Amino acid sequence: LLKNNNFEITNNKSDLAIAIGGDGTFINTVHKLNFDTNTYYVGINTGTLGFLQDINPDHLEGFVNNLNNNNFKTEKIALQHTEITTNQNKHSCYSLNEIVVRDNKFKTTHLIVKVNDKLLEEFAGDGLLVSTSLGSTAYNASLEGAMVAFDINCVQISPIAPLVNRVYKSLKQSIILPEKNTITIEPRYEKNNDLLVIVDGKPE
């Protein structure tokens, strides 16, 4: 359909990237193109829920016709920027949905959580998830975090199986913060410093 409407199919720099599949395919496509902001992204839903996949396979002709006539609208999606610092190096990455911080050997994770350099909590449990508005409907929702409209730019910290007893006072509910806040998550070194950071479902 694209070729018949004078579109050029290329694996190089492109104006439009089309992800055919489910939400995971869409996210992988954006990652594969290194979050290129000069590219438009669209999804054709052949998966299950398809929150990010706007096009139904039955409507492909109409989709291509609308492309040809510049009859479409675009939406901006806020990204989450994360800096990961270890004893050896420091690097940064972006995510569409979320990051997860937990013990590398899946033991109880002990963390110090700060917001704008002010202590929020000392956490103990399976780990923490920090999600975007977009990611609020993904893993965050299964943790009973709030589902947030995509156009509300915020971040949400959700506990994963927190320990709450006389010894540990971890927060049990999610916390939603404006996007401009800086969240710092550090290991409690006397407990554990071998942490695993998972970005959009993939270990960093």
mmCIF file of C-alpha atoms in Angstrom:
data_model
loop_
_atom_site.group_PDB
_atom_site.id
_atom_site.type_symbol
_atom_site.label_atom_id
_atom_site.label_comp_id
_atom_site.label_asym_id
_atom_site.label_seq_id
_atom_site.Cartn_x
_atom_site.Cartn_y
_atom_site.Cartn_z
ATOM 1 C CA LEU A 1 0.000 0.000 0.000
ATOM 2 C CA LEU A 2 2.804 2.420 0.854
ATOM 3 C CA LYS A 3 4.706 1.696 -2.351
ATOM 4 C CA ASN A 4 1.546 2.038 -4.420
ATOM 5 C CA ASN A 5 1.081 5.499 -2.902
ATOM 6 C CA ASN A 6 4.609 6.636 -3.816
ATOM 7 C CA PHE A 7 6.170 6.155 -0.389
ATOM 8 C CA GLU A 8 9.766 4.985 -0.226
ATOM 9 C CA ILE A 9 10.516 2.070 2.109
ATOM 10 C CA THR A 10 13.946 2.418 3.720
ATOM 11 C CA ASN A 11 15.937 0.996 6.614
ATOM 12 C CA ASN A 12 18.005 4.155 6.881
ATOM 13 C CA LYS A 13 16.988 7.591 8.156
ATOM 14 C CA SER A 14 13.234 7.811 7.775
ATOM 15 C CA ASP A 15 10.424 10.280 8.390
ATOM 16 C CA LEU A 16 8.039 7.636 9.685
ATOM 17 C CA ALA A 17 8.598 4.423 11.652
ATOM 18 C CA ILE A 18 5.748 1.895 11.685
ATOM 19 C CA ALA A 19 5.607 -0.721 14.436
ATOM 20 C CA ILE A 20 3.465 -3.756 13.606
ATOM 21 C CA GLY A 21 2.558 -5.761 16.701
ATOM 22 C CA GLY A 22 1.694 -4.860 20.278
ATOM 23 C CA ASP A 23 2.892 -2.200 22.681
ATOM 24 C CA GLY A 24 6.173 -4.040 23.224
ATOM 25 C CA THR A 25 6.927 -3.804 19.506
ATOM 26 C CA PHE A 26 6.251 -0.066 19.558
ATOM 27 C CA ILE A 27 8.580 0.473 22.529
ATOM 28 C CA ASN A 28 11.307 -1.685 20.955
ATOM 29 C CA THR A 29 11.024 0.327 17.743
ATOM 30 C CA VAL A 30 11.549 3.620 19.554
ATOM 31 C CA HIS A 31 14.531 2.173 21.443
ATOM 32 C CA LYS A 32 16.000 0.707 18.233
ATOM 33 C CA LEU A 33 15.919 4.165 16.634
ATOM 34 C CA ASN A 34 17.507 5.700 19.772
ATOM 35 C CA PHE A 35 14.472 7.906 20.452
ATOM 36 C CA ASP A 36 15.085 9.877 17.237
ATOM 37 C CA THR A 37 12.908 12.976 17.611
ATOM 38 C CA ASN A 38 13.065 13.658 13.860
ATOM 39 C CA THR A 39 10.992 10.547 13.203
ATOM 40 C CA TYR A 40 7.236 10.113 13.581
ATOM 41 C CA TYR A 41 6.157 6.829 15.179
ATOM 42 C CA VAL A 42 2.906 4.981 14.572
ATOM 43 C CA GLY A 43 1.680 1.532 15.579
ATOM 44 C CA ILE A 44 -0.445 -1.018 13.741
ATOM 45 C CA ASN A 45 -2.069 -3.198 16.390
ATOM 46 C CA THR A 46 -1.726 -6.933 15.827
ATOM 47 C CA GLY A 47 -1.156 -7.579 19.538
ATOM 48 C CA THR A 48 -3.579 -7.583 22.461
ATOM 49 C CA LEU A 49 -4.486 -4.313 24.215
ATOM 50 C CA GLY A 50 -2.437 -1.966 22.065
ATOM 51 C CA PHE A 51 -2.504 1.269 24.089
ATOM 52 C CA LEU A 52 0.206 2.651 21.789
ATOM 53 C CA GLN A 53 -0.969 1.030 18.561
ATOM 54 C CA ASP A 54 -3.495 3.397 17.009
ATOM 55 C CA ILE A 55 -4.126 1.679 13.662
ATOM 56 C CA ASN A 56 -6.371 -1.344 13.236
ATOM 57 C CA PRO A 57 -5.182 -3.724 10.447
ATOM 58 C CA ASP A 58 -8.655 -3.428 8.843
ATOM 59 C CA HIS A 59 -8.095 0.318 8.336
ATOM 60 C CA LEU A 60 -4.749 0.289 6.516
ATOM 61 C CA GLU A 61 -6.022 1.828 3.274
ATOM 62 C CA GLY A 62 -7.556 4.747 5.135
ATOM 63 C CA PHE A 63 -4.350 5.161 7.149
ATOM 64 C CA VAL A 64 -2.196 5.351 4.013
ATOM 65 C CA ASN A 65 -4.639 7.726 2.324
ATOM 66 C CA ASN A 66 -4.545 10.016 5.344
ATOM 67 C CA LEU A 67 -0.743 9.950 5.256
ATOM 68 C CA ASN A 68 -0.794 10.884 1.595
ATOM 69 C CA ASN A 69 -3.095 13.835 2.286
ATOM 70 C CA ASN A 70 -1.273 14.966 5.460
ATOM 71 C CA ASN A 71 -4.495 14.281 7.301
ATOM 72 C CA PHE A 72 -3.215 13.271 10.725
ATOM 73 C CA LYS A 73 -2.361 14.691 14.115
ATOM 74 C CA THR A 74 0.671 14.069 16.289
ATOM 75 C CA GLU A 75 1.055 13.669 20.035
ATOM 76 C CA LYS A 76 4.172 14.290 22.081
ATOM 77 C CA ILE A 77 5.135 11.612 24.587
ATOM 78 C CA ALA A 78 7.254 12.543 27.594
ATOM 79 C CA LEU A 79 10.391 10.457 28.093
ATOM 80 C CA GLN A 80 12.020 9.485 31.358
ATOM 81 C CA HIS A 81 15.725 10.272 31.612
ATOM 82 C CA THR A 82 17.774 8.118 33.974
ATOM 83 C CA GLU A 83 21.410 8.406 35.000
ATOM 84 C CA ILE A 84 22.984 5.218 36.334
ATOM 85 C CA THR A 85 26.147 5.591 38.405
ATOM 86 C CA THR A 86 28.262 2.613 39.492
ATOM 87 C CA ASN A 87 31.707 2.270 41.072
ATOM 88 C CA GLN A 88 33.155 1.851 37.582
ATOM 89 C CA ASN A 89 31.269 4.234 35.330
ATOM 90 C CA LYS A 90 28.269 6.434 34.679
ATOM 91 C CA HIS A 91 25.829 6.383 31.791
ATOM 92 C CA SER A 92 22.361 7.635 30.947
ATOM 93 C CA CYS A 93 19.349 6.182 29.174
ATOM 94 C CA TYR A 94 15.768 6.988 28.256
ATOM 95 C CA SER A 95 12.570 5.035 28.819
ATOM 96 C CA LEU A 96 9.003 5.264 27.582
ATOM 97 C CA ASN A 97 7.338 3.174 30.283
ATOM 98 C CA GLU A 98 9.419 2.721 33.405
ATOM 99 C CA ILE A 99 12.554 1.705 35.196
ATOM 100 C CA VAL A 100 12.717 -0.930 37.936
ATOM 101 C CA VAL A 101 15.400 -0.988 40.645
ATOM 102 C CA ARG A 102 15.873 -4.201 42.610
ATOM 103 C CA ASP A 103 18.524 -6.497 44.056
ATOM 104 C CA ASN A 104 20.497 -8.265 41.322
ATOM 105 C CA LYS A 105 20.009 -11.644 43.045
ATOM 106 C CA PHE A 106 16.355 -10.973 43.822
ATOM 107 C CA LYS A 107 16.962 -10.732 47.554
ATOM 108 C CA THR A 108 15.269 -8.095 49.714
ATOM 109 C CA THR A 109 16.191 -4.711 48.275
ATOM 110 C CA HIS A 110 17.201 -1.935 50.688
ATOM 111 C CA LEU A 111 17.121 1.547 49.150
ATOM 112 C CA ILE A 112 17.346 5.203 50.114
ATOM 113 C CA VAL A 113 14.909 7.313 48.086
ATOM 114 C CA LYS A 114 15.286 11.087 47.770
ATOM 115 C CA VAL A 115 13.280 13.692 45.888
ATOM 116 C CA ASN A 116 15.241 16.833 45.009
ATOM 117 C CA ASP A 117 17.937 15.692 47.468
ATOM 118 C CA LYS A 118 15.444 15.440 50.341
ATOM 119 C CA LEU A 119 14.833 12.052 51.959
ATOM 120 C CA LEU A 120 11.510 10.503 51.002
ATOM 121 C CA GLU A 121 11.912 7.056 52.529
ATOM 122 C CA GLU A 122 14.203 4.182 53.358
ATOM 123 C CA PHE A 123 12.669 1.327 51.389
ATOM 124 C CA ALA A 124 12.812 -2.410 51.970
ATOM 125 C CA GLY A 125 11.035 -4.899 49.731
ATOM 126 C CA ASP A 126 11.330 -6.474 46.288
ATOM 127 C CA GLY A 127 12.143 -3.178 44.574
ATOM 128 C CA LEU A 128 10.869 0.123 43.235
ATOM 129 C CA LEU A 129 9.293 1.059 39.916
ATOM 130 C CA VAL A 130 9.446 4.603 38.545
ATOM 131 C CA SER A 131 7.020 5.069 35.662
ATOM 132 C CA THR A 132 6.039 7.754 33.181
ATOM 133 C CA SER A 133 2.438 8.739 32.549
ATOM 134 C CA LEU A 134 2.525 6.468 29.514
ATOM 135 C CA GLY A 135 3.916 3.608 31.589
ATOM 136 C CA SER A 136 1.280 4.041 34.282
ATOM 137 C CA THR A 137 -0.949 1.604 32.367
ATOM 138 C CA ALA A 138 1.749 -1.087 32.191
ATOM 139 C CA TYR A 139 3.670 -2.781 35.045
ATOM 140 C CA ASN A 140 2.705 0.120 37.304
ATOM 141 C CA ALA A 141 -0.991 -0.743 36.960
ATOM 142 C CA SER A 142 -0.339 -4.344 38.051
ATOM 143 C CA LEU A 143 1.238 -2.933 41.227
ATOM 144 C CA GLU A 144 -2.035 -1.027 41.865
ATOM 145 C CA GLY A 145 -0.441 2.276 40.932
ATOM 146 C CA ALA A 146 -2.607 5.059 39.519
ATOM 147 C CA MET A 147 -3.361 5.099 35.793
ATOM 148 C CA VAL A 148 -2.521 8.590 34.543
ATOM 149 C CA ALA A 149 -3.631 10.297 31.323
ATOM 150 C CA PHE A 150 -0.817 10.355 28.762
ATOM 151 C CA ASP A 151 -0.865 14.138 28.443
ATOM 152 C CA ILE A 152 -0.210 14.691 32.164
ATOM 153 C CA ASN A 153 3.567 14.734 32.379
ATOM 154 C CA CYS A 154 4.577 13.229 35.700
ATOM 155 C CA VAL A 155 6.551 10.405 37.262
ATOM 156 C CA GLN A 156 5.192 7.800 39.654
ATOM 157 C CA ILE A 157 7.114 5.827 42.265
ATOM 158 C CA SER A 158 5.478 2.479 43.020
ATOM 159 C CA PRO A 159 6.714 -0.007 45.632
ATOM 160 C CA ILE A 160 7.128 -3.670 44.669
ATOM 161 C CA ALA A 161 6.127 -5.906 47.611
ATOM 162 C CA PRO A 162 7.212 -3.433 50.320
ATOM 163 C CA LEU A 163 8.069 -4.638 53.832
ATOM 164 C CA VAL A 164 5.923 -2.834 56.389
ATOM 165 C CA ASN A 165 6.321 -3.920 60.012
ATOM 166 C CA ARG A 166 7.858 -2.747 63.305
ATOM 167 C CA VAL A 167 11.333 -2.745 61.728
ATOM 168 C CA TYR A 168 10.620 -1.454 58.220
ATOM 169 C CA LYS A 169 8.332 1.495 57.459
ATOM 170 C CA SER A 170 8.292 1.390 53.657
ATOM 171 C CA LEU A 171 5.572 3.328 51.859
ATOM 172 C CA LYS A 172 2.777 1.057 50.653
ATOM 173 C CA GLN A 173 1.162 3.360 48.077
ATOM 174 C CA SER A 174 2.418 4.946 44.874
ATOM 175 C CA ILE A 175 3.531 8.564 44.849
ATOM 176 C CA ILE A 176 2.949 10.842 41.841
ATOM 177 C CA LEU A 177 5.360 13.734 41.321
ATOM 178 C CA PRO A 178 5.606 16.536 38.735
ATOM 179 C CA GLU A 179 8.007 15.693 35.916
ATOM 180 C CA LYS A 180 10.565 18.342 36.914
ATOM 181 C CA ASN A 181 11.424 16.569 40.160
ATOM 182 C CA THR A 182 14.690 14.649 40.439
ATOM 183 C CA ILE A 183 14.369 11.237 42.057
ATOM 184 C CA THR A 184 17.524 9.683 43.490
ATOM 185 C CA ILE A 185 17.593 5.997 44.409
ATOM 186 C CA GLU A 186 20.648 4.757 46.291
ATOM 187 C CA PRO A 187 21.502 1.414 47.860
ATOM 188 C CA ARG A 188 21.901 1.181 51.602
ATOM 189 C CA TYR A 189 25.491 0.040 51.359
ATOM 190 C CA GLU A 190 25.511 -1.844 54.643
ATOM 191 C CA LYS A 191 22.660 -3.965 53.304
ATOM 192 C CA ASN A 192 23.201 -4.434 49.569
ATOM 193 C CA ASN A 193 24.888 -2.565 46.741
ATOM 194 C CA ASP A 194 24.473 -5.071 43.914
ATOM 195 C CA LEU A 195 21.457 -3.580 42.189
ATOM 196 C CA LEU A 196 19.725 -4.407 38.921
ATOM 197 C CA VAL A 197 18.209 -1.588 36.840
ATOM 198 C CA ILE A 198 15.619 -2.680 34.273
ATOM 199 C CA VAL A 199 14.677 -0.112 31.626
ATOM 200 C CA ASP A 200 11.439 -0.751 29.710
ATOM 201 C CA GLY A 201 11.720 -4.448 30.518
ATOM 202 C CA LYS A 202 15.405 -4.857 29.650
ATOM 203 C CA PRO A 203 18.349 -4.927 32.091
ATOM 204 C CA GLU A 204 20.815 -2.053 31.786
#
